[in-house]
Amino acid sequence: MSNFLRYQINEENLYIYDNDSGLIFNIDESLLTIISRERKSESLERDTFHDYNMEYYDSFLKKYDNTCKSISYKGKKKLTIEDIKKHIENFGMKQLIFEITEQCNLRCKYCIYSDNYPYHRNYSKKIMTFEIAKKAIDLYMYYFIKMFQYNPKKRPTFTFYGGEPLLEFKLITKIVEYVIKKYSFYDPMFNITTNGTLLSSEVIQYIAKVKDFYISISLDGPKEEHDRNRVFSKNKGSFDQIFNNLMKIRELYPTLWKNLNFLACYDFGTNIYKVEEFFENVDLPSLIRVSMVEPLFSSYYKRFSLQEKNNFIKTYFCKKKQYIENIKSGEKTSRYSDLLFGTSLFSLYNRFKFYCNNTFFTSFTGTCIPGDKIYVDTEGRIHICEKINSHFSIGDVYTGLDLNKILRLMKKYDEEILTKCGTCPISRVCGGCYATFATKRLFERPEVFCESRIKSTTEDLKDLTEILIHNPTYFRNKYHK
């Protein structure tokens, strides 16, 4: 047990999170020493045991070893193209994302396509052609149909992204009609991620007629919070225009209203109390994600003073403490707080989904296998997802997925990132991935990332343990309905 995390929730109770197995133990110092040496195959001196019950130790270690073996956390093998091909055809192609355009009618201050993020592209006038879109669809469906044989309940999912995709609404309608005409047997679903300013009557009327077309709208909270960052080119806020569009949908298209959801971002300037109040009290469809504005490889946070940062952190942890206490006592929590604080806690609670028998990486961190979904840019290049920068393509719509590129990419990531994660106490629940560490054709891991992630995971483990002690059925009741 060379990579475990030790934490305490009070002076009496010592816990360890064992990264190799995913197990959490409430133990004493002597047992911690025994497990550590046993994992290293070291001999144990008699004084290690002090006066504790030897029978108890033997029983515990047998159960521990059997559990670890059943989880199968060892066994890396040499990665081959055939492994990648088999994985994609059996489990991949969950989603095709179109970069419809690199244009946008907003200039949000934290956008990854702004000058604050040097490794990402900037805005441009590039637009995807319908020919590229058709090739992307047919390529995706070629792989999806293979996967469908093993997973007949899966549905192909097509997502429109940008830029602001509604700037090219006519192209979107052509894509939808093409998919429905050619692949309706597979019951396709559609999504669009939009800033919400261009939801005109024409757009709304069309989307409302399409079966299972979902709209994700970026909305950071009430007007003063949203307009602080999400602005037009002349710094005019976008909240009023978005909200007017929303009210029109609610009034005229109640069925479509149910297919809306919201994505919110926060930074050191966010008043999380006001944002929570907004999403709790305003009659809106579901909020599905709350994300921090990306801090890595960015100059964005230079705009905040040290005092602003410290004030936010103080407020954040005060609010989180209140949230944990509410859960422990069985009180209702808000959707905003569930996403802001609860997402990471549930991921830890549900951590064994990361503990699959993955043999592709030196140290598995939850990183996907390229091809799980694909993102096609305006020029037809294929990328791992919508979050990674444009320097790591894995094929194009003309020649298909390049399995050799994927193999090289995975080996590169393994060598530049994961070989350094071998002794990390939280690598299995880290969540870092290609997009997190991508620079210009290299993967780099800032030390500040690891320090911050270990610290936050330690705090989350403490909170998770407290919740399970005081309200042991909370996660099962809330997330497994």
Tab-separated table of C-alpha atoms in Angstrom:
chain	number	residue	atom	x	y	z
A	1	MET	CA	0.000	0.000	0.000
A	2	SER	CA	2.555	2.546	-1.139
A	3	ASN	CA	-0.081	4.956	-2.405
A	4	PHE	CA	-2.745	5.559	0.184
A	5	LEU	CA	-4.222	8.697	1.639
A	6	ARG	CA	-4.491	9.094	5.374
A	7	TYR	CA	-7.097	11.387	6.909
A	8	GLN	CA	-8.916	11.990	10.183
A	9	ILE	CA	-12.408	13.301	10.829
A	10	ASN	CA	-11.694	13.757	14.525
A	11	GLU	CA	-8.919	13.015	17.014
A	12	GLU	CA	-10.044	9.426	17.610
A	13	ASN	CA	-10.835	8.185	14.112
A	14	LEU	CA	-8.053	7.511	11.623
A	15	TYR	CA	-9.009	6.512	8.078
A	16	ILE	CA	-7.080	5.520	5.002
A	17	TYR	CA	-8.176	5.563	1.388
A	18	ASP	CA	-6.295	2.807	-0.465
A	19	ASN	CA	-5.823	4.012	-4.020
A	20	ASP	CA	-4.956	0.563	-5.392
A	21	SER	CA	-8.168	-1.079	-4.266
A	22	GLY	CA	-10.491	1.895	-3.725
A	23	LEU	CA	-11.238	0.711	-0.200
A	24	ILE	CA	-11.636	2.995	2.812
A	25	PHE	CA	-10.612	1.693	6.238
A	26	ASN	CA	-11.148	2.944	9.757
A	27	ILE	CA	-7.972	1.657	11.434
A	28	ASP	CA	-5.332	2.366	14.076
A	29	GLU	CA	-1.650	3.210	13.622
A	30	SER	CA	-0.453	-0.382	14.201
A	31	LEU	CA	-2.730	-1.827	11.551
A	32	LEU	CA	-1.687	0.915	9.131
A	33	THR	CA	1.960	-0.127	9.590
A	34	ILE	CA	1.096	-3.791	9.101
A	35	ILE	CA	-0.843	-3.168	5.881
A	36	SER	CA	1.937	-0.959	4.505
A	37	ARG	CA	4.612	-3.569	5.136
A	38	GLU	CA	2.426	-6.404	3.966
A	39	ARG	CA	1.839	-4.593	0.654
A	40	LYS	CA	5.610	-4.197	0.265
A	41	SER	CA	6.165	-7.860	1.217
A	42	GLU	CA	8.305	-6.783	4.173
A	43	SER	CA	8.785	-8.942	7.233
A	44	LEU	CA	6.935	-7.888	10.367
A	45	GLU	CA	8.657	-7.571	13.700
A	46	ARG	CA	6.810	-8.806	16.738
A	47	ASP	CA	6.824	-5.366	18.353
A	48	THR	CA	4.867	-4.022	15.387
A	49	PHE	CA	1.800	-5.686	16.790
A	50	HIS	CA	2.294	-4.400	20.320
A	51	ASP	CA	-0.368	-6.082	22.460
A	52	TYR	CA	-3.115	-6.136	19.851
A	53	ASN	CA	-5.141	-9.183	18.946
A	54	MET	CA	-3.145	-11.228	16.389
A	55	GLU	CA	-6.236	-13.136	15.337
A	56	TYR	CA	-7.938	-9.860	14.427
A	57	TYR	CA	-4.992	-8.744	12.291
A	58	ASP	CA	-4.801	-12.067	10.452
A	59	SER	CA	-8.527	-12.035	9.747
A	60	PHE	CA	-8.436	-8.456	8.508
A	61	LEU	CA	-5.460	-9.032	6.184
A	62	LYS	CA	-7.058	-12.115	4.630
A	63	LYS	CA	-10.263	-10.183	3.892
A	64	TYR	CA	-8.207	-7.243	2.587
A	65	ASP	CA	-6.160	-9.420	0.230
A	66	ASN	CA	-9.230	-11.237	-1.093
A	67	THR	CA	-11.044	-7.962	-1.757
A	68	CYS	CA	-8.053	-6.490	-3.601
A	69	LYS	CA	-7.762	-9.599	-5.766
A	70	SER	CA	-11.463	-9.474	-6.644
A	71	ILE	CA	-11.114	-5.856	-7.811
A	72	SER	CA	-8.242	-6.815	-10.154
A	73	TYR	CA	-6.360	-3.558	-9.923
A	74	LYS	CA	-3.148	-4.976	-11.407
A	75	GLY	CA	-2.301	-6.333	-14.820
A	76	LYS	CA	-1.159	-3.736	-17.370
A	77	LYS	CA	-0.374	-5.262	-20.739
A	78	LYS	CA	1.148	-3.923	-23.918
A	79	LEU	CA	-1.370	-1.763	-25.758
A	80	THR	CA	-2.132	-2.737	-29.352
A	81	ILE	CA	-4.155	-1.289	-32.222
A	82	GLU	CA	-6.399	-4.351	-32.037
A	83	ASP	CA	-7.237	-3.481	-28.394
A	84	ILE	CA	-8.237	0.048	-29.401
A	85	LYS	CA	-10.276	-1.146	-32.380
A	86	LYS	CA	-12.108	-3.694	-30.221
A	87	HIS	CA	-12.840	-1.122	-27.508
A	88	ILE	CA	-14.271	1.415	-29.990
A	89	GLU	CA	-16.416	-1.172	-31.762
A	90	ASN	CA	-17.725	-2.612	-28.490
A	91	PHE	CA	-18.060	0.437	-26.251
A	92	GLY	CA	-17.250	3.641	-28.167
A	93	MET	CA	-19.029	6.173	-30.347
A	94	LYS	CA	-21.450	7.375	-27.701
A	95	GLN	CA	-21.698	10.815	-29.305
A	96	LEU	CA	-20.826	12.808	-32.429
A	97	ILE	CA	-20.181	16.495	-31.762
A	98	PHE	CA	-20.116	18.966	-34.660
A	99	GLU	CA	-18.101	22.144	-34.465
A	100	ILE	CA	-20.645	23.917	-36.629
A	101	THR	CA	-18.723	27.200	-36.723
A	102	GLU	CA	-15.811	29.007	-35.086
A	103	GLN	CA	-17.850	32.207	-35.056
A	104	CYS	CA	-19.671	33.500	-31.994
A	105	ASN	CA	-21.908	36.517	-31.410
A	106	LEU	CA	-20.752	36.817	-27.770
A	107	ARG	CA	-17.334	37.550	-26.307
A	108	CYS	CA	-17.572	35.868	-22.924
A	109	LYS	CA	-14.628	36.877	-20.787
A	110	TYR	CA	-13.762	33.352	-19.711
A	111	CYS	CA	-14.251	31.637	-23.082
A	112	ILE	CA	-11.523	29.112	-23.910
A	113	TYR	CA	-11.350	30.627	-27.400
A	114	SER	CA	-10.367	34.016	-26.000
A	115	ASP	CA	-6.806	35.273	-25.617
A	116	ASN	CA	-6.806	33.979	-22.029
A	117	TYR	CA	-6.192	30.434	-23.291
A	118	PRO	CA	-3.110	30.409	-25.567
A	119	TYR	CA	-3.270	26.711	-26.470
A	120	HIS	CA	-6.783	26.925	-27.911
A	121	ARG	CA	-7.855	28.404	-31.236
A	122	ASN	CA	-9.316	31.895	-31.479
A	123	TYR	CA	-12.607	32.986	-33.057
A	124	SER	CA	-12.722	32.845	-36.846
A	125	LYS	CA	-15.236	32.846	-39.707
A	126	LYS	CA	-14.796	29.148	-40.441
A	127	ILE	CA	-18.020	27.210	-41.010
A	128	MET	CA	-18.527	23.489	-41.464
A	129	THR	CA	-19.834	22.506	-44.894
A	130	PHE	CA	-22.751	20.132	-45.305
A	131	GLU	CA	-20.481	17.726	-47.198
A	132	ILE	CA	-18.144	17.477	-44.213
A	133	ALA	CA	-21.121	17.037	-41.895
A	134	LYS	CA	-22.513	14.165	-43.993
A	135	LYS	CA	-19.159	12.394	-44.055
A	136	ALA	CA	-18.897	12.831	-40.274
A	137	ILE	CA	-22.386	11.352	-39.789
A	138	ASP	CA	-21.753	8.346	-42.027
A	139	LEU	CA	-18.379	7.662	-40.398
A	140	TYR	CA	-19.860	7.898	-36.917
A	141	MET	CA	-22.766	5.627	-37.835
A	142	TYR	CA	-20.396	3.096	-39.389
A	143	TYR	CA	-18.792	2.636	-35.983
A	144	PHE	CA	-22.038	3.081	-34.064
A	145	ILE	CA	-23.735	0.245	-35.956
A	146	LYS	CA	-20.842	-2.055	-35.011
A	147	MET	CA	-21.210	-1.014	-31.367
A	148	PHE	CA	-25.003	-1.368	-31.624
A	149	GLN	CA	-24.621	-5.117	-32.157
A	150	TYR	CA	-23.201	-5.384	-28.625
A	151	ASN	CA	-25.354	-2.629	-27.083
A	152	PRO	CA	-28.769	-2.686	-28.833
A	153	LYS	CA	-30.304	-0.253	-26.340
A	154	LYS	CA	-27.853	2.528	-27.224
A	155	ARG	CA	-29.014	5.469	-29.324
A	156	PRO	CA	-26.845	7.614	-31.605
A	157	THR	CA	-26.420	11.131	-30.244
A	158	PHE	CA	-25.640	14.184	-32.377
A	159	THR	CA	-24.560	17.402	-30.662
A	160	PHE	CA	-24.165	20.868	-32.204
A	161	TYR	CA	-21.350	22.977	-30.792
A	162	GLY	CA	-19.390	26.082	-31.710
A	163	GLY	CA	-18.672	28.947	-31.521
A	164	GLU	CA	-22.348	29.637	-31.415
A	165	PRO	CA	-23.939	26.896	-33.533
A	166	LEU	CA	-27.228	28.754	-34.100
A	167	LEU	CA	-25.368	31.242	-36.290
A	168	GLU	CA	-25.597	28.426	-38.864
A	169	PHE	CA	-29.119	27.273	-38.154
A	170	LYS	CA	-29.813	26.251	-41.782
A	171	LEU	CA	-26.858	23.843	-41.673
A	172	ILE	CA	-28.218	22.328	-38.458
A	173	THR	CA	-31.606	21.673	-40.092
A	174	LYS	CA	-29.895	19.962	-43.044
A	175	ILE	CA	-27.920	17.729	-40.690
A	176	VAL	CA	-31.018	16.793	-38.695
A	177	GLU	CA	-33.000	15.955	-41.841
A	178	TYR	CA	-30.129	13.859	-43.211
A	179	VAL	CA	-29.804	11.857	-39.977
A	180	ILE	CA	-33.549	11.255	-39.671
A	181	LYS	CA	-33.915	10.232	-43.315
A	182	LYS	CA	-30.982	7.820	-43.315
A	183	TYR	CA	-30.726	6.517	-39.754
A	184	SER	CA	-34.170	6.813	-38.152
A	185	PHE	CA	-34.141	3.070	-37.367
A	186	TYR	CA	-31.607	3.756	-34.591
A	187	ASP	CA	-33.831	6.391	-32.935
A	188	PRO	CA	-31.328	9.289	-32.936
A	189	MET	CA	-31.151	12.029	-30.303
A	190	PHE	CA	-30.013	15.623	-30.827
A	191	ASN	CA	-28.441	18.184	-28.523
A	192	ILE	CA	-27.282	21.740	-28.958
A	193	THR	CA	-25.068	23.768	-26.646
A	194	THR	CA	-25.946	27.433	-27.129
A	195	ASN	CA	-25.605	30.807	-25.447
A	196	GLY	CA	-29.375	31.185	-25.852
A	197	THR	CA	-29.381	34.584	-27.545
A	198	LEU	CA	-30.419	33.279	-30.984
A	199	LEU	CA	-33.409	31.165	-29.963
A	200	SER	CA	-35.707	32.936	-32.395
A	201	SER	CA	-39.274	31.906	-33.177
A	202	GLU	CA	-38.075	30.138	-36.321
A	203	VAL	CA	-35.442	28.172	-34.402
A	204	ILE	CA	-37.763	27.255	-31.543
A	205	GLN	CA	-40.562	26.191	-33.864
A	206	TYR	CA	-38.253	23.870	-35.795
A	207	ILE	CA	-36.581	22.268	-32.775
A	208	ALA	CA	-39.961	21.706	-31.113
A	209	LYS	CA	-40.990	19.494	-34.049
A	210	VAL	CA	-37.933	17.219	-33.833
A	211	LYS	CA	-38.204	14.196	-31.561
A	212	ASP	CA	-35.747	14.189	-28.638
A	213	PHE	CA	-33.961	17.442	-29.422
A	214	TYR	CA	-32.440	18.855	-26.215
A	215	ILE	CA	-31.098	22.368	-25.655
A	216	SER	CA	-28.292	23.164	-23.205
A	217	ILE	CA	-28.098	26.900	-22.430
A	218	SER	CA	-25.242	28.675	-20.695
A	219	LEU	CA	-26.700	30.717	-17.841
A	220	ASP	CA	-24.518	31.800	-14.921
A	221	GLY	CA	-27.279	32.967	-12.595
A	222	PRO	CA	-29.170	36.241	-12.101
A	223	LYS	CA	-28.611	39.226	-14.369
A	224	GLU	CA	-25.794	40.848	-12.356
A	225	GLU	CA	-23.896	37.549	-12.159
A	226	HIS	CA	-24.492	36.405	-15.727
A	227	ASP	CA	-23.743	39.794	-17.334
A	228	ARG	CA	-20.438	40.092	-15.491
A	229	ASN	CA	-18.862	37.676	-17.984
A	230	ARG	CA	-21.301	36.653	-20.713
A	231	VAL	CA	-21.350	39.724	-22.926
A	232	PHE	CA	-21.621	40.865	-26.532
A	233	SER	CA	-18.612	42.394	-28.265
A	234	LYS	CA	-19.310	45.890	-26.880
A	235	ASN	CA	-19.550	44.545	-23.320
A	236	LYS	CA	-23.350	44.559	-23.262
A	237	GLY	CA	-24.791	41.785	-21.108
A	238	SER	CA	-26.756	38.946	-22.692
A	239	PHE	CA	-29.084	38.005	-19.809
A	240	ASP	CA	-32.168	39.981	-20.899
A	241	GLN	CA	-32.157	38.613	-24.422
A	242	ILE	CA	-31.748	35.028	-23.182
A	243	PHE	CA	-34.442	35.366	-20.548
A	244	ASN	CA	-36.927	36.819	-23.041
A	245	ASN	CA	-36.301	33.824	-25.302
A	246	LEU	CA	-36.847	31.455	-22.383
A	247	MET	CA	-40.170	33.018	-21.474
A	248	LYS	CA	-41.291	32.692	-25.091
A	249	ILE	CA	-40.480	28.979	-25.084
A	250	ARG	CA	-42.279	28.431	-21.781
A	251	GLU	CA	-45.407	30.165	-23.040
A	252	LEU	CA	-45.634	28.745	-26.549
A	253	TYR	CA	-43.799	25.397	-26.439
A	254	PRO	CA	-44.327	23.674	-23.069
A	255	THR	CA	-43.123	20.324	-24.419
A	256	LEU	CA	-39.829	21.819	-25.610
A	257	TRP	CA	-39.537	23.658	-22.289
A	258	LYS	CA	-39.039	20.272	-20.635
A	259	ASN	CA	-36.133	19.542	-23.008
A	260	LEU	CA	-34.150	22.575	-21.870
A	261	ASN	CA	-31.321	22.454	-19.350
A	262	PHE	CA	-28.739	24.899	-18.052
A	263	LEU	CA	-24.975	25.052	-17.622
A	264	ALA	CA	-23.486	27.514	-15.120
A	265	CYS	CA	-19.894	28.636	-14.594
A	266	TYR	CA	-18.323	30.311	-11.580
A	267	ASP	CA	-15.079	32.077	-10.726
A	268	PHE	CA	-13.629	34.041	-7.805
A	269	GLY	CA	-16.085	36.852	-8.510
A	270	THR	CA	-19.218	34.706	-8.227
A	271	ASN	CA	-21.660	35.257	-5.388
A	272	ILE	CA	-22.688	31.627	-4.941
A	273	TYR	CA	-25.469	32.541	-2.484
A	274	LYS	CA	-27.160	34.789	-5.066
A	275	VAL	CA	-26.732	32.229	-7.837
A	276	GLU	CA	-28.177	29.464	-5.680
A	277	GLU	CA	-31.148	31.659	-4.769
A	278	PHE	CA	-31.772	32.412	-8.446
A	279	PHE	CA	-31.859	28.789	-9.583
A	280	GLU	CA	-33.984	27.788	-6.581
A	281	ASN	CA	-36.604	30.505	-6.881
A	282	VAL	CA	-36.948	31.194	-10.609
A	283	ASP	CA	-39.148	28.736	-12.492
A	284	LEU	CA	-36.649	27.222	-14.917
A	285	PRO	CA	-35.888	23.741	-16.274
A	286	SER	CA	-33.123	21.667	-14.735
A	287	LEU	CA	-29.636	22.937	-14.017
A	288	ILE	CA	-27.352	20.043	-14.999
A	289	ARG	CA	-23.792	21.319	-14.538
A	290	VAL	CA	-21.902	23.850	-12.425
A	291	SER	CA	-18.279	24.281	-13.502
A	292	MET	CA	-15.373	26.404	-12.366
A	293	VAL	CA	-13.854	28.562	-15.091
A	294	GLU	CA	-10.776	26.608	-16.177
A	295	PRO	CA	-7.670	27.849	-14.296
A	296	LEU	CA	-4.930	25.736	-15.974
A	297	PHE	CA	-2.796	27.228	-18.764
A	298	SER	CA	-4.801	30.447	-18.579
A	299	SER	CA	-4.286	34.094	-17.690
A	300	TYR	CA	-7.968	34.553	-16.825
A	301	TYR	CA	-7.591	34.582	-13.040
A	302	LYS	CA	-5.016	37.388	-13.095
A	303	ARG	CA	-7.966	39.808	-13.014
A	304	PHE	CA	-8.720	38.870	-9.399
A	305	SER	CA	-6.852	40.235	-6.404
A	306	LEU	CA	-5.543	37.981	-3.637
A	307	GLN	CA	-8.226	39.374	-1.340
A	308	GLU	CA	-10.969	38.525	-3.860
A	309	LYS	CA	-9.613	34.995	-4.154
A	310	ASN	CA	-9.407	34.516	-0.394
A	311	ASN	CA	-12.888	35.959	0.142
A	312	PHE	CA	-14.349	33.565	-2.391
A	313	ILE	CA	-12.561	30.545	-0.909
A	314	LYS	CA	-13.782	31.476	2.580
A	315	THR	CA	-17.365	31.798	1.322
A	316	TYR	CA	-17.098	28.582	-0.680
A	317	PHE	CA	-15.999	26.445	2.276
A	318	CYS	CA	-18.503	28.080	4.606
A	319	LYS	CA	-21.240	27.194	2.134
A	320	LYS	CA	-19.877	23.674	1.691
A	321	LYS	CA	-19.817	23.102	5.451
A	322	GLN	CA	-23.461	24.165	5.631
A	323	TYR	CA	-24.262	21.791	2.768
A	324	ILE	CA	-22.610	18.815	4.512
A	325	GLU	CA	-24.423	19.565	7.767
A	326	ASN	CA	-27.747	19.687	5.924
A	327	ILE	CA	-27.098	16.250	4.436
A	328	LYS	CA	-26.014	14.779	7.770
A	329	SER	CA	-29.213	15.978	9.410
A	330	GLY	CA	-31.427	14.890	6.517
A	331	GLU	CA	-32.427	18.389	5.427
A	332	LYS	CA	-33.218	19.286	1.808
A	333	THR	CA	-30.353	20.615	-0.324
A	334	SER	CA	-30.540	22.834	-3.402
A	335	ARG	CA	-29.851	21.626	-6.936
A	336	TYR	CA	-27.117	24.256	-7.280
A	337	SER	CA	-25.302	23.054	-4.149
A	338	ASP	CA	-25.718	19.430	-5.225
A	339	LEU	CA	-23.844	20.239	-8.423
A	340	LEU	CA	-21.343	22.647	-6.873
A	341	PHE	CA	-20.354	20.389	-3.953
A	342	GLY	CA	-22.154	17.089	-4.328
A	343	THR	CA	-20.833	16.037	-7.737
A	344	SER	CA	-17.325	15.327	-6.453
A	345	LEU	CA	-18.709	13.592	-3.355
A	346	PHE	CA	-20.911	11.293	-5.421
A	347	SER	CA	-17.967	10.505	-7.718
A	348	LEU	CA	-16.008	9.344	-4.681
A	349	TYR	CA	-18.971	7.374	-3.380
A	350	ASN	CA	-19.369	5.780	-6.812
A	351	ARG	CA	-15.604	5.422	-7.296
A	352	PHE	CA	-15.605	1.752	-8.236
A	353	LYS	CA	-16.886	2.584	-11.694
A	354	PHE	CA	-13.338	3.888	-12.274
A	355	TYR	CA	-11.892	0.663	-10.929
A	356	CYS	CA	-12.610	-1.363	-14.004
A	357	ASN	CA	-10.017	-3.885	-15.130
A	358	ASN	CA	-8.347	-1.265	-17.313
A	359	THR	CA	-5.060	-2.538	-18.692
A	360	PHE	CA	-4.325	0.273	-21.139
A	361	PHE	CA	-2.459	2.675	-18.869
A	362	THR	CA	0.416	2.628	-16.382
A	363	SER	CA	-1.743	4.367	-13.800
A	364	PHE	CA	-5.417	4.621	-14.657
A	365	THR	CA	-7.036	7.964	-13.774
A	366	GLY	CA	-10.426	7.710	-15.431
A	367	THR	CA	-9.053	8.971	-18.730
A	368	CYS	CA	-11.211	7.901	-21.664
A	369	ILE	CA	-10.130	5.771	-24.592
A	370	PRO	CA	-10.106	8.024	-27.706
A	371	GLY	CA	-13.125	7.077	-29.768
A	372	ASP	CA	-15.548	6.913	-26.827
A	373	LYS	CA	-17.047	9.938	-28.557
A	374	ILE	CA	-15.762	12.092	-31.417
A	375	TYR	CA	-15.629	15.818	-32.077
A	376	VAL	CA	-15.396	16.956	-35.703
A	377	ASP	CA	-14.116	20.467	-36.389
A	378	THR	CA	-15.118	22.783	-39.246
A	379	GLU	CA	-12.445	21.343	-41.536
A	380	GLY	CA	-13.334	17.709	-40.904
A	381	ARG	CA	-10.570	16.796	-38.472
A	382	ILE	CA	-11.573	14.391	-35.699
A	383	HIS	CA	-10.674	15.099	-32.074
A	384	ILE	CA	-11.135	13.219	-28.801
A	385	CYS	CA	-13.780	15.613	-27.473
A	386	GLU	CA	-14.917	19.241	-27.502
A	387	LYS	CA	-12.705	20.248	-24.563
A	388	ILE	CA	-9.236	19.380	-25.843
A	389	ASN	CA	-7.350	21.878	-27.997
A	390	SER	CA	-6.849	21.334	-31.727
A	391	HIS	CA	-3.271	19.952	-31.594
A	392	PHE	CA	-4.244	16.310	-31.000
A	393	SER	CA	-6.439	15.136	-33.881
A	394	ILE	CA	-7.103	11.397	-34.235
A	395	GLY	CA	-8.208	11.270	-37.866
A	396	ASP	CA	-10.518	13.005	-40.327
A	397	VAL	CA	-13.862	12.410	-42.008
A	398	TYR	CA	-12.191	11.480	-45.307
A	399	THR	CA	-9.997	8.614	-44.083
A	400	GLY	CA	-11.655	7.778	-40.764
A	401	LEU	CA	-10.180	7.238	-37.335
A	402	ASP	CA	-6.416	6.821	-37.417
A	403	LEU	CA	-5.802	3.981	-34.974
A	404	ASN	CA	-2.043	4.498	-35.205
A	405	LYS	CA	-2.513	8.124	-34.137
A	406	ILE	CA	-4.703	7.028	-31.253
A	407	LEU	CA	-2.088	4.477	-30.178
A	408	ARG	CA	0.687	7.084	-30.311
A	409	LEU	CA	-1.477	9.583	-28.435
A	410	MET	CA	-2.255	7.111	-25.649
A	411	LYS	CA	1.394	6.121	-25.326
A	412	LYS	CA	2.406	9.781	-25.290
A	413	TYR	CA	-0.100	10.541	-22.523
A	414	ASP	CA	1.053	7.471	-20.616
A	415	GLU	CA	4.692	8.543	-20.832
A	416	GLU	CA	4.271	12.281	-20.229
A	417	ILE	CA	1.599	12.143	-17.526
A	418	LEU	CA	0.638	8.751	-16.136
A	419	THR	CA	4.123	7.364	-15.480
A	420	LYS	CA	4.422	10.164	-12.912
A	421	CYS	CA	1.162	9.146	-11.221
A	422	GLY	CA	2.313	5.745	-9.970
A	423	THR	CA	2.703	6.764	-6.327
A	424	CYS	CA	-0.128	9.291	-6.283
A	425	PRO	CA	-2.618	8.468	-3.498
A	426	ILE	CA	-5.657	9.554	-5.579
A	427	SER	CA	-4.797	8.731	-9.196
A	428	ARG	CA	-7.819	6.460	-9.573
A	429	VAL	CA	-10.250	9.246	-8.673
A	430	CYS	CA	-8.243	12.167	-10.045
A	431	GLY	CA	-10.335	12.907	-13.130
A	432	GLY	CA	-7.455	14.543	-14.985
A	433	CYS	CA	-7.501	13.708	-18.700
A	434	TYR	CA	-6.101	14.617	-22.123
A	435	ALA	CA	-7.937	17.948	-22.180
A	436	THR	CA	-6.699	18.854	-18.689
A	437	PHE	CA	-3.005	18.588	-19.552
A	438	ALA	CA	-2.911	19.356	-23.285
A	439	THR	CA	-0.571	22.161	-24.373
A	440	LYS	CA	0.929	22.530	-27.846
A	441	ARG	CA	1.523	18.932	-28.916
A	442	LEU	CA	2.650	18.034	-25.388
A	443	PHE	CA	0.954	16.936	-22.202
A	444	GLU	CA	2.125	18.864	-19.163
A	445	ARG	CA	1.140	18.373	-15.546
A	446	PRO	CA	1.497	21.531	-13.420
A	447	GLU	CA	2.503	20.709	-9.843
A	448	VAL	CA	-0.160	23.079	-8.584
A	449	PHE	CA	-2.785	20.827	-10.162
A	450	CYS	CA	-1.673	17.746	-8.242
A	451	GLU	CA	-1.299	19.590	-4.948
A	452	SER	CA	-4.734	21.148	-5.291
A	453	ARG	CA	-6.423	17.904	-6.377
A	454	ILE	CA	-4.947	15.864	-3.512
A	455	LYS	CA	-5.970	18.530	-1.015
A	456	SER	CA	-9.540	18.804	-2.336
A	457	THR	CA	-9.928	15.013	-2.514
A	458	THR	CA	-8.765	14.675	1.084
A	459	GLU	CA	-11.425	17.169	2.176
A	460	ASP	CA	-14.045	15.374	0.087
A	461	LEU	CA	-13.115	12.026	1.656
A	462	LYS	CA	-13.584	13.544	5.105
A	463	ASP	CA	-16.980	14.914	4.109
A	464	LEU	CA	-17.995	11.638	2.462
A	465	THR	CA	-17.069	9.686	5.580
A	466	GLU	CA	-19.018	12.066	7.805
A	467	ILE	CA	-22.080	11.756	5.569
A	468	LEU	CA	-21.955	7.953	5.523
A	469	ILE	CA	-21.646	7.843	9.311
A	470	HIS	CA	-24.607	10.145	9.969
A	471	ASN	CA	-26.799	9.487	6.914
A	472	PRO	CA	-25.631	6.143	5.471
A	473	THR	CA	-28.381	5.781	2.844
A	474	TYR	CA	-28.121	9.340	1.501
A	475	PHE	CA	-26.350	8.650	-1.796
A	476	ARG	CA	-28.325	5.496	-2.528
A	477	ASN	CA	-31.617	7.277	-1.949
A	478	LYS	CA	-30.670	10.393	-3.885
A	479	TYR	CA	-28.867	9.009	-6.934
A	480	HIS	CA	-30.175	5.495	-7.428
A	481	LYS	CA	-33.887	6.117	-7.731
